[in-house]
Coordinates of C-alpha atoms and ligand atoms in Angstrom, one line a residue:
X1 CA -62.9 38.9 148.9
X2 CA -61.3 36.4 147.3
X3 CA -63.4 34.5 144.6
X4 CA -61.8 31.4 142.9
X5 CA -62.7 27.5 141.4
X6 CA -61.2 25.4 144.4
X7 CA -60.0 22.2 142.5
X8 CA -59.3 19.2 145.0
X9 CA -55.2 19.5 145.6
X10 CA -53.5 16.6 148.0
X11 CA -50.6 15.8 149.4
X12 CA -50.5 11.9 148.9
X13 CA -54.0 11.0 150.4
X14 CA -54.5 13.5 152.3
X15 CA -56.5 16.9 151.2
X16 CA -54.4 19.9 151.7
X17 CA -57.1 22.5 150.9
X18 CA -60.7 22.7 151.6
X19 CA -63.7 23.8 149.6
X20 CA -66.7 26.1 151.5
X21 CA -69.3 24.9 149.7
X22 CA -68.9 21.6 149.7
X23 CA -68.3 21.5 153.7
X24 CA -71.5 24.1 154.2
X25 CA -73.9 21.3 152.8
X26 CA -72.2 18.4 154.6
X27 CA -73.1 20.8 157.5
X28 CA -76.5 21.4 155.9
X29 CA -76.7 17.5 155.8
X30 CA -76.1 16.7 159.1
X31 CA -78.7 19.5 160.6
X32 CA -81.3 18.0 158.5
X33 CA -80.7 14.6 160.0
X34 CA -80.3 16.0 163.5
X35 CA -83.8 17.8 163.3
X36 CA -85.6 14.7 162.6
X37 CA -84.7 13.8 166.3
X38 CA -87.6 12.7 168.7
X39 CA -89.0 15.5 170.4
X40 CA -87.1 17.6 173.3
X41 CA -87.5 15.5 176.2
X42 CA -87.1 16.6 180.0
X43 CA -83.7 15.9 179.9
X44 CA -82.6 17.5 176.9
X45 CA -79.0 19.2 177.7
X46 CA -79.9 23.6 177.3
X47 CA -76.1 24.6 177.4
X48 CA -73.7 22.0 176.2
X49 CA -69.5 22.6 175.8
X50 CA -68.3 20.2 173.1
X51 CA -64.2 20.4 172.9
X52 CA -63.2 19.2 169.5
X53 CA -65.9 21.0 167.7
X54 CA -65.6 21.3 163.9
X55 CA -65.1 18.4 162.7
X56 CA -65.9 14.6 163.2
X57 CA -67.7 13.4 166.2
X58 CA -67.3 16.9 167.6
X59 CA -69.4 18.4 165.0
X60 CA -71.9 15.6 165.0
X61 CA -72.1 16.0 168.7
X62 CA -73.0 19.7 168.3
X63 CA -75.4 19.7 165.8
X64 CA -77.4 17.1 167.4
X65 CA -77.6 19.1 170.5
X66 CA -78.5 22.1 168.4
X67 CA -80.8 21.0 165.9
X68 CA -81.9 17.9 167.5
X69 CA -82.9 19.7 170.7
X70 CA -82.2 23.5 170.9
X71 CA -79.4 23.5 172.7
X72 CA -76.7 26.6 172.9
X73 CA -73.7 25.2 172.1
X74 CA -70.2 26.2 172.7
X75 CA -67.6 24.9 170.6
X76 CA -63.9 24.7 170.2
X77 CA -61.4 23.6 168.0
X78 CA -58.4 24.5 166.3
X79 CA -58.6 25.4 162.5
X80 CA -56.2 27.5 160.4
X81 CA -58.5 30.6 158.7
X82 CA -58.4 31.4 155.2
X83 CA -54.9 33.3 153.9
X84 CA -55.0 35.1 150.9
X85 CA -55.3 32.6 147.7
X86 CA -55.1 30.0 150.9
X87 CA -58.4 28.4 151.5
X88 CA -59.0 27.5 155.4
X89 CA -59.2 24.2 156.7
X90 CA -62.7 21.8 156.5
X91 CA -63.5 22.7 160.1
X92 CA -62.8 26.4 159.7
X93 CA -65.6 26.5 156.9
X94 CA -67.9 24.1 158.6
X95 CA -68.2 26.9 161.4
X96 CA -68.7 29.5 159.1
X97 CA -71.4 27.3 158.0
X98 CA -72.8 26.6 161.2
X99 CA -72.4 29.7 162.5
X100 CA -74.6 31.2 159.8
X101 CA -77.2 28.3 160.1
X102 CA -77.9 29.0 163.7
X103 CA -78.0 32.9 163.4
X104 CA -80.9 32.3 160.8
X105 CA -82.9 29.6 163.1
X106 CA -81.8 32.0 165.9
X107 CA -80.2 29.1 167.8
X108 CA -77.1 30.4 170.4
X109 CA -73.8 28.9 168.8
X110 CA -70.4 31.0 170.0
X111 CA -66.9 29.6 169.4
X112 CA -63.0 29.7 170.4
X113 CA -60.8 28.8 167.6
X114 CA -57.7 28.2 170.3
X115 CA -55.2 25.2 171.5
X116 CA -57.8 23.6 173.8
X117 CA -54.9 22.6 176.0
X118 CA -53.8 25.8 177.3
X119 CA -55.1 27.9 179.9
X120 CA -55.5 30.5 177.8
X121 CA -58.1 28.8 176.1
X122 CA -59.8 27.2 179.3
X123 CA -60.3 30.8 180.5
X124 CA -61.6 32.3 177.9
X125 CA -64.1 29.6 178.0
X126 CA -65.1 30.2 181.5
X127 CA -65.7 33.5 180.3
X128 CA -67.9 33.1 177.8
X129 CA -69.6 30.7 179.5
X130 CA -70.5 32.4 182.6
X131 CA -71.9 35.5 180.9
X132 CA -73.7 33.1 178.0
X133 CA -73.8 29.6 178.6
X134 CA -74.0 28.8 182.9
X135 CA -75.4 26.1 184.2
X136 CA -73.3 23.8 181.3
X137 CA -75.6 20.4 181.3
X138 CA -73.1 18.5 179.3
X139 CA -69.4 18.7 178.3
X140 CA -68.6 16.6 175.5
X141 CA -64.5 16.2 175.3
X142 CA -64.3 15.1 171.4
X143 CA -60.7 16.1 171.0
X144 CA -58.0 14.5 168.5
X145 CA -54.9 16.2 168.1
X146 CA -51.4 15.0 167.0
X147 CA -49.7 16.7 169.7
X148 CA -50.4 19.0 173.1
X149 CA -48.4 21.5 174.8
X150 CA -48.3 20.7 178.3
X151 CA -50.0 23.9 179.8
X152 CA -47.4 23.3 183.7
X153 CA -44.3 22.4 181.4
X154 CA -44.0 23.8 178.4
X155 CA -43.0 20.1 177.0
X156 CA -44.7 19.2 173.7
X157 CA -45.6 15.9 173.7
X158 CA -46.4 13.9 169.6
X159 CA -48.8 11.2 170.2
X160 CA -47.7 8.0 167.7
X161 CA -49.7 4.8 166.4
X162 CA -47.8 1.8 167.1
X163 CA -48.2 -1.6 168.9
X164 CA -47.2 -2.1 171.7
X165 CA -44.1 -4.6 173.0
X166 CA -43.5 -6.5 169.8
X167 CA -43.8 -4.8 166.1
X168 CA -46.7 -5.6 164.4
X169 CA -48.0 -6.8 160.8
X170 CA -51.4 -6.8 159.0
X171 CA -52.7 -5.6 155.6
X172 CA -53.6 -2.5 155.2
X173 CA -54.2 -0.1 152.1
X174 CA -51.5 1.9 151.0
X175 CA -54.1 4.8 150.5
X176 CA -52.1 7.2 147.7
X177 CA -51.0 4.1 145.4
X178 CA -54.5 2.1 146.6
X179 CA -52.5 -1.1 147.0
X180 CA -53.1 -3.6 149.7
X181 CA -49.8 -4.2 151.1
X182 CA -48.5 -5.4 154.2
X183 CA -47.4 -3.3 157.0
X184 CA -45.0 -4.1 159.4
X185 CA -44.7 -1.6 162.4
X186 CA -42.4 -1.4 165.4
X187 CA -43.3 -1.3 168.4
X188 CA -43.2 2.0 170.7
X189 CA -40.5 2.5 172.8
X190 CA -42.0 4.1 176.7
X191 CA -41.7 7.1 175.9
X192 CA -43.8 7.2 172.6
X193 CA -46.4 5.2 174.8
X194 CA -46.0 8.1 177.6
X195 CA -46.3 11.2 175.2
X196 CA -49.5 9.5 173.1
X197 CA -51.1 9.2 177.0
X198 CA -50.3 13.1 177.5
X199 CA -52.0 13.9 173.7
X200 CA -54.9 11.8 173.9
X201 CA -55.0 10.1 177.6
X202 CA -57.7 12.0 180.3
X203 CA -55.4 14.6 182.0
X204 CA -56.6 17.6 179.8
X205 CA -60.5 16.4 180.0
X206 CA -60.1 15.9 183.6
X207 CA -58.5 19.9 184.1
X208 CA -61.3 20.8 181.8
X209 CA -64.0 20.0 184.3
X210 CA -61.9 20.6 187.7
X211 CA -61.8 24.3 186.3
X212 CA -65.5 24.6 185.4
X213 CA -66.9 23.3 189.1
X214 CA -64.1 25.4 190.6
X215 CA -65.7 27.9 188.9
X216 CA -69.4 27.1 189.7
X217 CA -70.3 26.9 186.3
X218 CA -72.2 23.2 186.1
X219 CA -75.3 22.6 186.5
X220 CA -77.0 20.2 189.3
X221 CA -77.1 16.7 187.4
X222 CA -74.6 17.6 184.9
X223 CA -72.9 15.0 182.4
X224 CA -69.5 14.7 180.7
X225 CA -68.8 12.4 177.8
X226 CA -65.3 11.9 176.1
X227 CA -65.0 9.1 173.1
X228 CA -63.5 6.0 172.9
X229 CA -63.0 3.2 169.9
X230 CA -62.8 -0.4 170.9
X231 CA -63.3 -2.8 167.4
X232 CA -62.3 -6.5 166.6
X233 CA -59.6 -8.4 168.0
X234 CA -58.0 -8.2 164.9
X235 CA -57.3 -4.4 164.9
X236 CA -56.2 -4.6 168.5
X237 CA -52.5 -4.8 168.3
X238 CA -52.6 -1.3 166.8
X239 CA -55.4 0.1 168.6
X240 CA -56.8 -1.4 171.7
X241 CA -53.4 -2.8 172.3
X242 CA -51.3 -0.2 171.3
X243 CA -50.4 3.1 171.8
X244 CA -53.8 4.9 171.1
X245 CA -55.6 2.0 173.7
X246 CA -53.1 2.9 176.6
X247 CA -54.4 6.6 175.6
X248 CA -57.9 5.3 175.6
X249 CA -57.6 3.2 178.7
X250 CA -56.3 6.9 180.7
X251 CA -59.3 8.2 179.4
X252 CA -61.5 5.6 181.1
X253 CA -59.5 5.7 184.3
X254 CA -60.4 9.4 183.9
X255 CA -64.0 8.8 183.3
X256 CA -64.2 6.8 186.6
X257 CA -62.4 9.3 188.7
X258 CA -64.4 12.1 187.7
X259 CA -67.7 10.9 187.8
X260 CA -67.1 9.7 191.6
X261 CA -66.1 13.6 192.0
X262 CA -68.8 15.1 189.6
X263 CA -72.0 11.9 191.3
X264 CA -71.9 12.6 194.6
X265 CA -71.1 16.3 194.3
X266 CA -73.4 17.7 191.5
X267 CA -75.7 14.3 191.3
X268 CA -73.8 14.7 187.9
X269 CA -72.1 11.4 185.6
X270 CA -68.9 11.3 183.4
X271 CA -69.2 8.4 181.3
X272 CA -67.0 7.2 178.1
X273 CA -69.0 6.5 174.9
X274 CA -67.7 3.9 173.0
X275 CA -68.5 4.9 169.3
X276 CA -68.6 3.3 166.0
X277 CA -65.5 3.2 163.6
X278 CA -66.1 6.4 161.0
X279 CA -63.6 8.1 158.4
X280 CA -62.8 11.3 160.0
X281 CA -59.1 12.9 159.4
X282 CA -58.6 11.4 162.7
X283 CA -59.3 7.8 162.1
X284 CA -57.9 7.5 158.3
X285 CA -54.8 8.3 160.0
X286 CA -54.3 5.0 161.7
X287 CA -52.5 1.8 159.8
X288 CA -55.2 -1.3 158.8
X289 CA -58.4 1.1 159.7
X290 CA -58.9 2.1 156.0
X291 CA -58.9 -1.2 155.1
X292 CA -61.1 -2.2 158.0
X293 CA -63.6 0.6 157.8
X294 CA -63.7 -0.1 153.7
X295 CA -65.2 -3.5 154.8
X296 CA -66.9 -2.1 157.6
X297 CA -69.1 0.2 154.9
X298 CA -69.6 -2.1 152.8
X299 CA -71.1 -4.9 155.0
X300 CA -73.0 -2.5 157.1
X301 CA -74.6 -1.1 154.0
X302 CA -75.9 -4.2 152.7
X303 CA -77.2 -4.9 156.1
X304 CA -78.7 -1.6 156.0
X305 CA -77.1 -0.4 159.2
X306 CA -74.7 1.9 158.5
X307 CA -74.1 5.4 160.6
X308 CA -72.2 7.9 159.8
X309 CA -71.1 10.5 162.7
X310 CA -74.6 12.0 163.0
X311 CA -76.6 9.7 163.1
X312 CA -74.3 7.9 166.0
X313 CA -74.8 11.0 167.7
X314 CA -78.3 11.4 167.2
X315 CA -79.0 7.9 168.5
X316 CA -76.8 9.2 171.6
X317 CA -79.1 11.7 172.3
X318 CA -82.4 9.8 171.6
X319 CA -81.3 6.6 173.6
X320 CA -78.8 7.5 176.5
X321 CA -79.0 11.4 177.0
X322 CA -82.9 12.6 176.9
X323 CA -83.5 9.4 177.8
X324 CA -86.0 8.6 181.2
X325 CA -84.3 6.2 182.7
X326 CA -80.4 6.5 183.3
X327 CA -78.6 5.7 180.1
X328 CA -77.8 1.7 180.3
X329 CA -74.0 1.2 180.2
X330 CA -71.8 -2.3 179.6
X331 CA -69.9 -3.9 182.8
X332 CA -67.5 -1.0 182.4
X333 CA -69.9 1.6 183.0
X334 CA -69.3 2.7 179.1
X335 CA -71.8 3.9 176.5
X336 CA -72.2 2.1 173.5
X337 CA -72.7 3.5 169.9
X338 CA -70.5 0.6 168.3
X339 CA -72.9 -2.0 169.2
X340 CA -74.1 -2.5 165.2
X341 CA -70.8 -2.7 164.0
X342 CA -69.7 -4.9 166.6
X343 CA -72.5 -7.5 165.6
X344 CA -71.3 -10.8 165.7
X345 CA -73.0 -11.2 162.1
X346 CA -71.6 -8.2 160.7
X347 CA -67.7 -8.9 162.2
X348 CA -68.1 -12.6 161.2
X349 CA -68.3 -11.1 157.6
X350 CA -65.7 -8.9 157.8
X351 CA -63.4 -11.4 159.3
X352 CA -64.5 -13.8 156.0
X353 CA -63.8 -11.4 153.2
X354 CA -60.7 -9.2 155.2
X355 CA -58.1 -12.4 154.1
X356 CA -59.7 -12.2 150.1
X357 CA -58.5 -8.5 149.9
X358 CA -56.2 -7.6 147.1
X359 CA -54.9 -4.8 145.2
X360 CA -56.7 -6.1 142.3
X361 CA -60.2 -6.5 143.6
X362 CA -60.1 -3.8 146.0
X363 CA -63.2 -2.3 144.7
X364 CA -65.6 -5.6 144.7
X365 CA -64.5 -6.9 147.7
X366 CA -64.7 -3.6 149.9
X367 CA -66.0 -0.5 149.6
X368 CA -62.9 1.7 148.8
X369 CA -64.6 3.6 146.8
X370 CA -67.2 4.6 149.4
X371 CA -64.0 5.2 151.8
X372 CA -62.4 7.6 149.2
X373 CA -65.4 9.8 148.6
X374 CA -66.1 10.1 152.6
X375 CA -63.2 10.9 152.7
X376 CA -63.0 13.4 149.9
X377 CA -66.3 14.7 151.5
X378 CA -64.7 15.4 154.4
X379 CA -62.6 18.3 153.2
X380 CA -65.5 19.4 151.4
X381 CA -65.1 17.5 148.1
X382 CA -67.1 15.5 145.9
X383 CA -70.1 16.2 147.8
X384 CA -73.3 15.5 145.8
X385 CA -75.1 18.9 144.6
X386 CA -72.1 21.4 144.5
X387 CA -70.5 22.8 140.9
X388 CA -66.9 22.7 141.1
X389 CA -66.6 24.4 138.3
X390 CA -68.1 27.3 139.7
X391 CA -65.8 30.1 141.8
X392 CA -66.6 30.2 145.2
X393 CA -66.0 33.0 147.8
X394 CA -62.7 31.4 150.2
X395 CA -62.5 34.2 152.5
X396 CA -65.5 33.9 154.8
X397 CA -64.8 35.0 158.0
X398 CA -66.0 33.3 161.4
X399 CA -66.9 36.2 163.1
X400 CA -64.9 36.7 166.2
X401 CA -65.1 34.8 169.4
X402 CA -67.5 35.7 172.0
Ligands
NAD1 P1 -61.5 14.7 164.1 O1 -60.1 14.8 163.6 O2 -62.6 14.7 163.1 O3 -61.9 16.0 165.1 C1 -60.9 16.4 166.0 C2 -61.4 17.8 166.6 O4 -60.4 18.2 167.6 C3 -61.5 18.9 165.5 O5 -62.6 19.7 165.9 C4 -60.2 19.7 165.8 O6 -60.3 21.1 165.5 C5 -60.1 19.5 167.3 N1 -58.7 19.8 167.8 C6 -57.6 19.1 167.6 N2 -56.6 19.6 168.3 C7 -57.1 20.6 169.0 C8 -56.5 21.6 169.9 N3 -55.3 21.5 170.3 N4 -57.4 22.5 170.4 C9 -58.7 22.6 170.1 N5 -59.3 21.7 169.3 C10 -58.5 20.7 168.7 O7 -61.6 13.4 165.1 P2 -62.8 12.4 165.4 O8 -62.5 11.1 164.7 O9 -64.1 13.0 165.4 O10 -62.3 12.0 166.9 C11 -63.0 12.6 168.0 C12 -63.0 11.6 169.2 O11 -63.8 10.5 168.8 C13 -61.6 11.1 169.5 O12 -61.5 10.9 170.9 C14 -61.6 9.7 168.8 O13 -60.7 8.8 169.4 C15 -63.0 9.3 169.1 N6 -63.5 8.2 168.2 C16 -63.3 8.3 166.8 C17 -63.8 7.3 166.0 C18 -63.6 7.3 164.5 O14 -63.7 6.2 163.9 N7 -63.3 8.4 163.9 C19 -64.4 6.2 166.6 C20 -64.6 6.1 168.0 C21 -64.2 7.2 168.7

């Protein structure tokens, strides 16, 4: 037991603790939203595998599934438990959290806290779901990782964020000092553009589900999803056009290749799913998308369309996976979450106020403030309704794997 007032602590912006109560009602938020969802349709997914499942889009993608439908979920992801005075990471305690919630509404959630990339982990999945979760009706791959052990080579491969062939500039926010500077960043040499393919390209997805038909484990008609992130033109030198895109663009090569195996085979899909810019640990990461997605809450607040993770993922659901008809694609057969953000209204007034941004009127002009507290929010901190004052038990335990 290990009682104690968790006070935020960072290391410039980011959050290098984590508080449990603050993450178990940003849990509690999201299954309220999820179980608003239209009612279980026909096609609602029973037994879902989401890789990349504690945080993010991951997490989203869970709860919706489980709350949202009834689903049994599966989830995996990679968190460090609590150490003594240590707390654990945000998506160690959202499980807990989740964990808990679904034992009380008697929902089937089981975990593996493991490297995702290894084989270790893949068979321990196959596993677990053969005795709890077979016929799997939809994989979602949500993963986001700095780096992956190649499971045939032993080679660790560090994905980077760079442009690509010529360095790049643009404002962005220089998030610990909240300045808006301008970045200037080199381009990535072939082998930065190589390892960022292994990380976060479509080979790991694609063993994912060659090991689960191998292993008879899908069901007739089942579908795999993995995410992508397109934007405006103007962030595309870092990410459609840079290393992350080449990444992205693997993934959808990977999307077409296996849903010609998993169509004609299991009348099954795998389809890429093109979401909206959020802050997740992930995306806060990248150079210019703070600034971009300070602007982007903003503007899609006073519109009155802004998502968060959840509600992307519950309009996933709703429109393109319980839906009758089969889920309507764009001309390159890809889902499409972002398709309010990429308004022409709402980017035309992004692109208007993006060039009046400066340090000083950081705060009118964008929403940096909303930024900073979903950010905050994301390890659990200032989340509306929990004391801080108050000592909080860090040492919860996710009971073991299944
Ligand atoms: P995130 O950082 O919130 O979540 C990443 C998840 O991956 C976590 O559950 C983490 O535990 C897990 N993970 C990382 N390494 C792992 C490993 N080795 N083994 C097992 N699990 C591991 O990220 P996110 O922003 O939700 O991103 C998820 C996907 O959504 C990515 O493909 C991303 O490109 C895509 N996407 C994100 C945005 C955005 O704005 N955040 C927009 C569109 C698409």
């Amino acid at each position: 037991m290990s009682r104690q007032v968790i006070k935020r602590r960072s290391r410039g912006f980011i959050c290098v603790n984590a508080h449990p109560e603050g993450c178990r009602l940003n849990v509690e938020r999201q299954i309220t939203a999820a179980e608003q969802a239209p009612p279980p349709r026909e096609r609602a997914p029973r037994n879902v595998l989401v890789v990349g499942a504690s945080t993010g889009y991951g997490l989203a993608s869970r709860i919706a599934a489980g709350w949202g439908y009834g689903a049994r979920t599966l989830g995996i992801f990679f968190e460090r438990p609590p150490d003594d005075e240590k707390t654990a990471t945000a998506g160690y305690y959202n499980t807990v959290a989740l964990d808990q919630r679904a034992k009380r509404d008697d929902l089937l959630a089981a975990h593996i806290n493991g490297d995702a990339f290894s084989d270790e982990c893949k068979r321990e999945a196959i596993e677990i779901v053969r005795r709890e979760f077979s016929p799997l009706d939809l994989i979602i791959y949500s993963l986001a990782s700095p780096k992956r052990m190649h499971p045939r080579t032993g080679v660790v491969h560090n994905s980077v964020l760079k442009p690509i062939g010529q360095a790049y500039s643009n404002r962005t926010i220089e998030l610990d000092s909240e300045k808006v500077v301008n970045v200037t960043l080199p381009p990535a040499s072939e082998k930065e553009i190589a390892d960022t393919v292994a990380v976060m390209g479509g080979e790991d997805w694609r063993i994912w589900i060659d090991a689960l038909a191998k292993e008879g484990l899908l069901a007739p008609g089942a579908r795999t999803l993995a995410y992508s992130y397109i934007g405006p033109e103007m962030t595309w030198p870092i990410y459609r056009d840079g290393t992350i895109g080449r990444a992205k663009n693997d993934l959808e090569q990977t999307a077409r290749s296996l849903d010609a195996f998993l169509s004609p085979k299991f009348g099954g899909r795998a389809l890429i799913c093109v979401n909206k810019a959020v802050v997740t640990q992930a995306s806060a990461a990248i150079p210019v998308v703070p600034l971009y997605i300070s602007l982007l809450i903003k503007v899609m607040s006073e519109k009155g369309l802004e998502e968060g993770p959840i509600e992307q993922m519950r309009r996933l659901f709703a429109n393109f996976l319980t839906a009758r008809a089969d889920p309507k694609t764009d001309d390159a057969n890809r889902l499409r979450l972002d398709d309010r953000e990429m308004s022409t209204d709402v980017q035309a007034e992004i692109a208007r106020l993006w060039p009046q941004v400066t340090t000083e009127n950081l705060r009118e002009v964008t929403d940096f403030a909303g930024f900073q507290r979903q950010f905050r929010n994301l390890f659990g901190f200032d989340v509306e309704g929990v004391d801080y004052e108050r000592p909080v038990e860090t040492d919860t335990e996710l009971p073991p794997e299944r």
